[in-house]
mmCIF file of C-alpha atoms in Angstrom:
data_model
loop_
_atom_site.group_PDB
_atom_site.id
_atom_site.type_symbol
_atom_site.label_atom_id
_atom_site.label_comp_id
_atom_site.label_asym_id
_atom_site.label_seq_id
_atom_site.Cartn_x
_atom_site.Cartn_y
_atom_site.Cartn_z
ATOM 1 C CA MET A 102 -0.043 -0.239 0.064
ATOM 2 C CA ASN A 103 1.563 3.488 -1.037
ATOM 3 C CA LYS A 104 1.928 5.899 2.154
ATOM 4 C CA PHE A 105 1.398 9.713 1.828
ATOM 5 C CA ILE A 106 4.603 12.186 3.023
ATOM 6 C CA LYS A 107 3.296 14.737 5.503
ATOM 7 C CA GLY A 108 2.428 17.616 3.678
ATOM 8 C CA SER A 109 2.119 16.054 -0.083
ATOM 9 C CA GLU A 110 -0.539 14.688 -2.020
ATOM 10 C CA VAL A 111 1.596 12.542 -3.997
ATOM 11 C CA PRO A 112 1.840 8.948 -3.113
ATOM 12 C CA VAL A 113 5.562 7.426 -2.592
ATOM 13 C CA ASN A 114 7.149 4.155 -1.629
ATOM 14 C CA PRO A 115 9.888 3.798 1.156
ATOM 15 C CA GLU A 116 12.788 3.748 -1.177
ATOM 16 C CA GLU A 117 11.812 6.995 -2.655
ATOM 17 C CA LYS A 118 11.243 8.670 0.928
ATOM 18 C CA ALA A 119 14.715 7.412 2.001
ATOM 19 C CA VAL A 120 16.471 9.140 -1.028
ATOM 20 C CA ALA A 121 14.418 12.334 -0.430
ATOM 21 C CA GLU A 122 15.364 12.499 3.134
ATOM 22 C CA LYS A 123 19.273 11.743 2.201
ATOM 23 C CA GLU A 124 19.004 14.692 -0.105
ATOM 24 C CA GLN A 125 17.534 16.889 2.734
ATOM 25 C CA ILE A 126 20.571 16.124 4.781
ATOM 26 C CA LYS A 127 23.065 16.994 1.940
ATOM 27 C CA ASP A 128 21.488 20.551 1.531
ATOM 28 C CA LEU A 129 21.134 21.227 5.385
ATOM 29 C CA LEU A 130 25.169 20.304 5.709
ATOM 30 C CA LYS A 131 26.091 22.549 2.731
ATOM 31 C CA GLU A 132 24.019 25.548 4.801
ATOM 32 C CA THR A 133 25.714 24.640 7.996
ATOM 33 C CA LYS A 134 29.594 24.587 6.300
ATOM 34 C CA LYS A 135 28.679 27.594 4.153
ATOM 35 C CA GLU A 136 27.727 29.439 7.910
ATOM 36 C CA ALA A 137 30.833 28.156 9.509
ATOM 37 C CA LYS A 138 32.630 29.902 6.946
ATOM 38 C CA ASP A 139 31.093 33.183 7.564
ATOM 39 C CA LEU A 140 32.039 32.678 11.380
ATOM 40 C CA LEU A 141 35.992 32.625 10.465
ATOM 41 C CA ASP A 142 35.501 36.441 10.217
ATOM 42 C CA VAL A 143 34.847 37.493 13.791
ATOM 43 C CA MET A 144 36.305 34.487 15.639
ATOM 44 C CA TRP A 145 39.761 33.614 16.486
ATOM 45 C CA SER A 146 41.627 30.939 14.977
ATOM 46 C CA ARG A 147 43.142 28.149 16.971
ATOM 47 C CA GLU A 148 46.784 30.316 16.202
ATOM 48 C CA GLU A 149 45.171 33.857 17.311
ATOM 49 C CA ILE A 150 44.073 32.156 20.447
ATOM 50 C CA MET A 151 47.240 30.758 21.215
ATOM 51 C CA THR A 152 48.946 33.782 20.670
ATOM 52 C CA ASN A 153 46.618 35.843 22.762
ATOM 53 C CA LYS A 154 46.652 33.150 25.784
ATOM 54 C CA ASN A 155 48.976 35.308 27.996
ATOM 55 C CA PHE A 156 46.706 38.361 27.430
ATOM 56 C CA ILE A 157 43.699 36.167 28.464
ATOM 57 C CA ASN A 158 44.941 34.565 31.240
ATOM 58 C CA THR A 159 46.243 38.352 32.476
ATOM 59 C CA MET A 160 42.902 40.129 32.200
ATOM 60 C CA ASN A 161 41.220 36.893 34.042
ATOM 61 C CA LEU A 162 43.627 37.377 37.021
ATOM 62 C CA LYS A 163 42.855 40.984 36.987
ATOM 63 C CA ILE A 164 39.370 40.362 37.189
ATOM 64 C CA LYS A 165 39.573 37.877 40.090
ATOM 65 C CA ASN A 166 41.977 40.387 42.113
ATOM 66 C CA MET A 167 39.540 43.045 41.550
ATOM 67 C CA LEU A 168 36.652 41.008 42.990
ATOM 68 C CA ASP A 169 38.518 39.782 45.855
ATOM 69 C CA GLN A 170 39.095 43.456 46.710
ATOM 70 C CA ILE A 171 35.398 44.431 46.576
ATOM 71 C CA ILE A 172 34.580 41.302 48.615
ATOM 72 C CA LYS A 173 37.443 42.647 51.318
ATOM 73 C CA ASN A 174 35.979 46.261 51.301
ATOM 74 C CA LEU A 175 32.557 45.068 51.644
ATOM 75 C CA TYR A 176 33.195 42.988 54.546
ATOM 76 C CA TRP A 177 35.082 45.767 56.101
ATOM 77 C CA TYR A 178 32.345 48.219 55.542
ATOM 78 C CA GLN A 179 30.223 45.679 56.951
ATOM 79 C CA LYS A 180 32.032 45.435 60.265
ATOM 80 C CA ILE A 181 31.974 49.299 60.796
ATOM 81 C CA GLY A 182 28.542 49.279 60.462
ATOM 82 C CA TRP A 183 28.575 50.557 56.309
ATOM 83 C CA LYS A 184 24.400 50.296 56.541
ATOM 84 C CA LYS A 185 24.848 53.795 58.248
ATOM 85 C CA PHE A 186 26.390 55.089 55.301
ATOM 86 C CA LEU A 187 23.858 53.595 52.733
ATOM 87 C CA PRO A 188 20.732 55.093 53.213
ATOM 88 C CA ASN A 189 18.138 52.755 52.704
ATOM 89 C CA ARG A 190 14.490 53.078 51.132
ATOM 90 C CA GLU A 191 12.796 53.522 54.712
ATOM 91 C CA TYR A 192 15.423 56.120 55.575
ATOM 92 C CA ILE A 193 14.633 58.204 52.332
ATOM 93 C CA GLU A 194 11.443 57.859 52.432
ATOM 94 C CA GLN A 195 11.285 59.621 55.977
ATOM 95 C CA LYS A 196 13.303 62.667 54.791
ATOM 96 C CA GLU A 197 10.940 63.001 52.086
ATOM 97 C CA ARG A 198 8.131 63.055 54.804
ATOM 98 C CA GLU A 199 9.850 65.186 57.035
ATOM 99 C CA GLU A 200 10.469 67.837 54.091
ATOM 100 C CA ARG A 201 6.864 67.522 53.105
ATOM 101 C CA ILE A 202 6.016 68.480 56.751
ATOM 102 C CA LYS A 203 8.048 71.517 56.836
ATOM 103 C CA LYS A 204 6.608 72.594 53.777
ATOM 104 C CA GLU A 205 3.009 72.070 54.617
ATOM 105 C CA LYS A 206 3.948 73.984 58.427
ATOM 106 C CA GLU A 207 5.578 76.861 55.980
ATOM 107 C CA ARG A 208 1.806 77.083 53.926
ATOM 108 C CA LEU A 209 -0.272 76.832 56.991
ATOM 109 C CA LEU A 210 1.531 79.723 58.768
ATOM 110 C CA LYS A 211 1.513 81.978 55.647
ATOM 111 C CA TRP A 212 -1.998 81.234 54.737
ATOM 112 C CA ILE A 213 -3.278 81.861 58.511
ATOM 113 C CA GLU A 214 -1.590 85.081 58.396
ATOM 114 C CA GLU A 215 -3.494 86.009 55.222
ATOM 115 C CA LEU A 216 -6.890 84.558 56.611
ATOM 116 C CA VAL A 217 -6.453 86.654 59.877
ATOM 117 C CA LYS A 218 -6.243 89.839 57.739
ATOM 118 C CA ILE A 219 -9.249 89.108 55.064
ATOM 119 C CA ASP A 220 -11.604 86.933 57.229
ATOM 120 C CA ASP A 221 -12.783 86.006 60.863
ATOM 121 C CA PHE A 222 -13.731 82.165 59.452
ATOM 122 C CA TYR A 223 -11.380 80.688 61.914
ATOM 123 C CA PHE A 224 -12.566 82.506 65.031
ATOM 124 C CA SER A 225 -16.228 81.957 63.867
ATOM 125 C CA PHE A 226 -15.793 78.196 62.990
ATOM 126 C CA HIS A 227 -15.438 77.694 66.707
ATOM 127 C CA GLY A 228 -19.069 78.824 67.089
ATOM 128 C CA GLN A 229 -20.367 76.050 64.977
ATOM 129 C CA LEU A 230 -20.293 74.160 68.343
ATOM 130 C CA ASP A 231 -22.898 74.892 70.747
ATOM 131 C CA GLU A 232 -22.106 75.022 74.293
ATOM 132 C CA GLY A 233 -24.806 72.988 75.397
ATOM 133 C CA LYS A 234 -23.798 70.106 73.069
ATOM 134 C CA LEU A 235 -20.037 70.181 74.501
ATOM 135 C CA VAL A 236 -21.218 69.734 78.022
ATOM 136 C CA LYS A 237 -23.521 66.778 77.098
ATOM 137 C CA THR A 238 -20.867 65.446 75.176
ATOM 138 C CA LEU A 239 -18.474 65.529 78.143
ATOM 139 C CA SER A 240 -20.776 64.669 80.367
ATOM 140 C CA ALA A 241 -21.452 61.423 78.381
ATOM 141 C CA TYR A 242 -18.061 60.303 78.625
ATOM 142 C CA GLY A 243 -17.913 60.852 82.122
ATOM 143 C CA TYR A 244 -15.934 64.469 82.552
ATOM 144 C CA ASP A 245 -18.565 66.384 83.994
ATOM 145 C CA ASN A 246 -16.733 66.891 87.026
ATOM 146 C CA PHE A 247 -14.789 70.035 85.826
ATOM 147 C CA GLN A 248 -12.489 70.455 88.953
ATOM 148 C CA GLN A 249 -10.742 67.454 88.233
ATOM 149 C CA ILE A 250 -10.243 67.572 84.444
ATOM 150 C CA SER A 251 -7.090 69.110 82.314
ATOM 151 C CA VAL A 252 -7.705 70.200 78.835
ATOM 152 C CA LEU A 253 -5.740 71.318 75.789
ATOM 153 C CA ASP A 254 -7.159 73.291 73.108
ATOM 154 C CA ILE A 255 -5.424 72.821 69.756
ATOM 155 C CA GLY A 256 -5.747 75.649 67.770
ATOM 156 C CA CYS A 257 -7.310 77.614 70.144
ATOM 157 C CA ARG A 258 -7.495 81.070 68.426
ATOM 158 C CA ASP A 259 -8.771 83.811 70.973
ATOM 159 C CA GLY A 260 -8.977 81.421 73.970
ATOM 160 C CA ARG A 261 -12.918 81.362 73.845
ATOM 161 C CA TRP A 262 -13.101 77.487 74.798
ATOM 162 C CA LEU A 263 -10.627 77.708 77.345
ATOM 163 C CA ARG A 264 -12.150 80.860 79.260
ATOM 164 C CA LYS A 265 -15.716 78.751 79.085
ATOM 165 C CA PHE A 266 -14.046 75.941 80.571
ATOM 166 C CA GLN A 267 -12.500 77.781 83.617
ATOM 167 C CA ASP A 268 -16.116 79.358 84.122
ATOM 168 C CA TRP A 269 -17.262 75.997 84.082
ATOM 169 C CA GLY A 270 -15.064 75.154 86.982
ATOM 170 C CA VAL A 271 -11.390 74.216 85.351
ATOM 171 C CA LEU A 272 -8.810 75.104 87.504
ATOM 172 C CA PRO A 273 -6.867 77.648 85.107
ATOM 173 C CA GLU A 274 -3.355 75.810 85.688
ATOM 174 C CA ARG A 275 -5.120 72.815 84.392
ATOM 175 C CA LEU A 276 -5.727 74.726 80.902
ATOM 176 C CA ALA A 277 -3.611 75.219 77.705
ATOM 177 C CA GLY A 278 -3.984 76.429 74.547
ATOM 178 C CA ILE A 279 -1.715 75.911 71.651
ATOM 179 C CA ASP A 280 -1.705 78.136 68.184
ATOM 180 C CA PHE A 281 1.079 78.201 65.615
ATOM 181 C CA TYR A 282 0.382 82.021 64.761
ATOM 182 C CA ARG A 283 2.532 84.521 67.226
ATOM 183 C CA PRO A 284 -0.142 87.134 67.068
ATOM 184 C CA ILE A 285 -3.038 85.167 67.913
ATOM 185 C CA VAL A 286 -1.515 83.521 70.901
ATOM 186 C CA ASP A 287 -0.785 87.099 72.380
ATOM 187 C CA TYR A 288 -4.764 88.134 71.734
ATOM 188 C CA ALA A 289 -5.680 84.874 73.463
ATOM 189 C CA LYS A 290 -3.232 85.935 76.460
ATOM 190 C CA LYS A 291 -4.598 89.482 76.332
ATOM 191 C CA LEU A 292 -8.367 88.532 76.631
ATOM 192 C CA SER A 293 -7.949 85.671 79.189
ATOM 193 C CA LYS A 294 -7.190 85.716 82.909
ATOM 194 C CA PRO A 295 -3.736 84.722 84.240
ATOM 195 C CA GLY A 296 -3.252 81.092 84.578
ATOM 196 C CA ILE A 297 -4.132 79.439 81.509
ATOM 197 C CA GLN A 298 -1.004 78.579 79.490
ATOM 198 C CA PHE A 299 -0.648 79.805 75.791
ATOM 199 C CA ILE A 300 1.783 78.505 73.560
ATOM 200 C CA GLU A 301 3.158 79.349 70.241
ATOM 201 C CA ALA A 302 3.649 75.710 68.659
ATOM 202 C CA TYR A 303 2.631 73.215 65.921
ATOM 203 C CA PRO A 304 0.263 70.354 67.132
ATOM 204 C CA ASP A 305 2.912 67.536 66.153
ATOM 205 C CA GLU A 306 5.462 69.390 68.415
ATOM 206 C CA LEU A 307 4.027 69.530 72.129
ATOM 207 C CA ASP A 308 5.860 70.110 74.715
ATOM 208 C CA PHE A 309 3.817 68.350 77.262
ATOM 209 C CA GLU A 310 4.640 64.931 79.125
ATOM 210 C CA ASP A 311 2.909 61.849 78.374
ATOM 211 C CA GLN A 312 -0.651 61.311 79.393
ATOM 212 C CA ASN A 313 -0.842 64.757 80.757
ATOM 213 C CA PHE A 314 -4.472 65.850 79.437
ATOM 214 C CA ASP A 315 -7.709 64.261 79.865
ATOM 215 C CA VAL A 316 -9.757 66.377 77.230
ATOM 216 C CA VAL A 317 -8.055 67.638 74.060
ATOM 217 C CA LEU A 318 -9.915 69.802 71.532
ATOM 218 C CA VAL A 319 -9.250 70.215 68.200
ATOM 219 C CA PHE A 320 -11.677 72.401 66.399
ATOM 220 C CA GLY A 321 -10.942 73.599 62.791
ATOM 221 C CA VAL A 322 -7.177 72.584 62.691
ATOM 222 C CA LEU A 323 -7.059 69.085 61.042
ATOM 223 C CA MET A 324 -9.441 70.560 58.106
ATOM 224 C CA HIS A 325 -6.444 72.424 57.305
ATOM 225 C CA VAL A 326 -3.640 70.150 56.874
ATOM 226 C CA LEU A 327 -3.411 69.157 53.657
ATOM 227 C CA ASP A 328 -0.337 66.827 54.096
ATOM 228 C CA GLU A 329 -1.125 63.634 54.915
ATOM 229 C CA SER A 330 1.849 62.388 56.912
ATOM 230 C CA LEU A 331 1.455 65.779 58.737
ATOM 231 C CA ARG A 332 -2.369 64.874 59.876
ATOM 232 C CA LYS A 333 -0.912 61.251 60.865
ATOM 233 C CA LYS A 334 1.749 62.975 62.816
ATOM 234 C CA ILE A 335 -0.369 65.437 64.808
ATOM 235 C CA GLY A 336 -2.677 62.284 65.604
ATOM 236 C CA ARG A 337 0.089 60.356 67.174
ATOM 237 C CA GLU A 338 1.359 63.383 68.981
ATOM 238 C CA LEU A 339 -1.942 64.140 70.431
ATOM 239 C CA LEU A 340 -2.580 60.558 71.383
ATOM 240 C CA ARG A 341 0.599 60.734 73.389
ATOM 241 C CA VAL A 342 -0.539 63.811 75.546
ATOM 242 C CA LEU A 343 -3.811 62.171 76.422
ATOM 243 C CA SER A 344 -4.415 60.553 79.552
ATOM 244 C CA LYS A 345 -5.315 56.768 79.333
ATOM 245 C CA ASP A 346 -9.289 56.816 79.779
ATOM 246 C CA GLY A 347 -9.074 60.535 78.069
ATOM 247 C CA ILE A 348 -10.818 61.721 75.050
ATOM 248 C CA ILE A 349 -10.071 63.757 71.841
ATOM 249 C CA ILE A 350 -12.689 66.088 70.782
ATOM 250 C CA THR A 351 -12.581 67.226 66.908
ATOM 251 C CA LEU A 352 -14.759 69.512 64.833
ATOM 252 C CA ASN A 353 -14.129 69.526 60.846
ATOM 253 C CA LEU A 354 -16.008 70.616 57.909
ATOM 254 C CA THR A 355 -17.825 67.754 56.105
ATOM 255 C CA LYS A 356 -17.277 66.868 52.401
ATOM 256 C CA ASP A 357 -20.654 68.330 51.656
ATOM 257 C CA ALA A 358 -20.291 71.717 53.722
ATOM 258 C CA LEU A 359 -16.600 72.174 51.961
ATOM 259 C CA ALA A 360 -18.031 72.443 48.461
ATOM 260 C CA LYS A 361 -19.902 75.731 49.698
ATOM 261 C CA LEU A 362 -17.153 77.481 50.817
ATOM 262 C CA GLU A 363 -15.464 80.601 49.032
ATOM 263 C CA PRO A 364 -12.459 79.082 46.865
ATOM 264 C CA TYR A 365 -10.099 80.446 48.723
ATOM 265 C CA LEU A 366 -11.012 78.498 51.687
ATOM 266 C CA ALA A 367 -12.096 75.385 49.672
ATOM 267 C CA TYR A 368 -8.653 75.060 47.724
ATOM 268 C CA THR A 369 -6.922 75.339 51.323
ATOM 269 C CA SER A 370 -9.331 72.688 53.421
ATOM 270 C CA ILE A 371 -10.599 69.094 53.291
ATOM 271 C CA GLY A 372 -13.650 67.535 54.379
ATOM 272 C CA LEU A 373 -12.994 64.870 57.099
ATOM 273 C CA GLU A 374 -15.495 62.484 58.437
ATOM 274 C CA TRP A 375 -15.167 58.957 60.025
ATOM 275 C CA GLU A 376 -13.178 57.328 57.457
ATOM 276 C CA GLU A 377 -10.262 60.125 57.273
ATOM 277 C CA LEU A 378 -10.222 60.283 61.075
ATOM 278 C CA THR A 379 -9.780 56.230 61.050
ATOM 279 C CA ASP A 380 -6.507 56.948 59.097
ATOM 280 C CA ILE A 381 -5.316 59.874 61.605
ATOM 281 C CA PHE A 382 -6.136 58.223 64.823
ATOM 282 C CA PRO A 383 -5.758 54.366 64.091
ATOM 283 C CA ASP A 384 -6.607 51.925 66.589
ATOM 284 C CA CYS A 385 -8.822 54.281 68.458
ATOM 285 C CA SER A 386 -12.506 54.207 69.343
ATOM 286 C CA ILE A 387 -14.351 56.781 67.138
ATOM 287 C CA HIS A 388 -17.915 58.054 67.586
ATOM 288 C CA PHE A 389 -18.924 60.656 64.927
ATOM 289 C CA GLU A 390 -21.991 62.182 64.030
ATOM 290 C CA ILE A 391 -22.477 65.233 61.773
ATOM 291 C CA LEU A 392 -24.040 68.607 62.892
ATOM 292 C CA SER A 393 -25.284 71.035 60.764
ATOM 293 C CA GLN A 394 -22.074 71.995 58.609
ATOM 294 C CA CYS A 395 -19.436 70.226 60.480
ATOM 295 C CA GLY A 396 -18.639 66.718 61.710
ATOM 296 C CA LEU A 397 -18.199 66.235 65.617
ATOM 297 C CA ALA A 398 -15.952 63.241 66.531
ATOM 298 C CA VAL A 399 -14.807 61.506 70.110
ATOM 299 C CA ILE A 400 -11.924 59.731 69.829
ATOM 300 C CA ARG A 401 -10.678 57.746 72.739
ATOM 301 C CA LYS A 402 -7.710 54.785 72.998
ATOM 302 C CA LYS A 403 -8.937 51.146 72.298
ATOM 303 C CA ASP A 404 -7.725 50.295 76.032
ATOM 304 C CA CYS A 405 -9.859 53.124 77.884
ATOM 305 C CA LYS A 406 -11.626 51.988 80.927
ATOM 306 C CA LYS A 407 -14.070 54.704 81.464
ATOM 307 C CA GLU A 408 -17.938 53.582 80.566
ATOM 308 C CA LYS A 409 -19.455 56.069 78.077
ATOM 309 C CA VAL A 410 -22.844 56.870 79.305
ATOM 310 C CA ASP A 411 -24.738 58.155 76.435
ATOM 311 C CA ALA A 412 -23.545 59.258 73.104
ATOM 312 C CA SER A 413 -26.450 61.278 72.144
ATOM 313 C CA GLY A 414 -27.788 64.460 73.011
ATOM 314 C CA GLY A 415 -28.573 67.208 70.467
#
């Protein structure tokens, strides 16, 4: 029976197939020899290899000596702490964060200087929270015995809230206000009675001992910090000075309210709600509620032992 060669429709017998395969092999050998001759132009001949043998050996020895010296140097650097001289990725990222934070602080200071000249927004914002609402919130978290608590106001402005706490019974020496604009700090001192401590400082650089305050107020501050790294750094610093069972009360514009602001305020503000606050205060218990134009939040450390009585109360 005749068989077919693959790809061909012409029937052949086994002898014809063998002859065809031999011819294909001969053609392949001819092509290989031709390509081999072409390689002679780019390859050393046996004579050339022998002539350059000493040169090749010399180069190999030099390369080996160089590698040995490199390895020796690396071991030396390792012994003296060579990693200290070679910045790693974490070190570089830390330096970049520090530079961004520095620029953000410079922007904030320049911005607040201009804002004070043209608008009373920063002052009036503190009035968004009703006194009764604040007292009720404090009471709900067990801070209604004002004579026994200490209060820190971040971004205290003219010191209004600290004077209120003094009227409610908090001892003046247990009240402190922080603002990073010197004229405002001086103005707050002028309006307040002696005893309350007003300090010019940024909220991520607080010169207080750990767990120093029972209540920390942060009204209208975080929403103007555009750099995420600085917001998180502020959060860590506030938690550091907060007592174990203390509370941080924040007041910020909501995202909806932000859209209604004048452009020069909207472009320098962000809406902060529960999700954003969880990034600033990780591993904390956060109660968040929306008031008319603002979001009020109460933040506590997860290991807080003080029982919350009631979170409502409008």
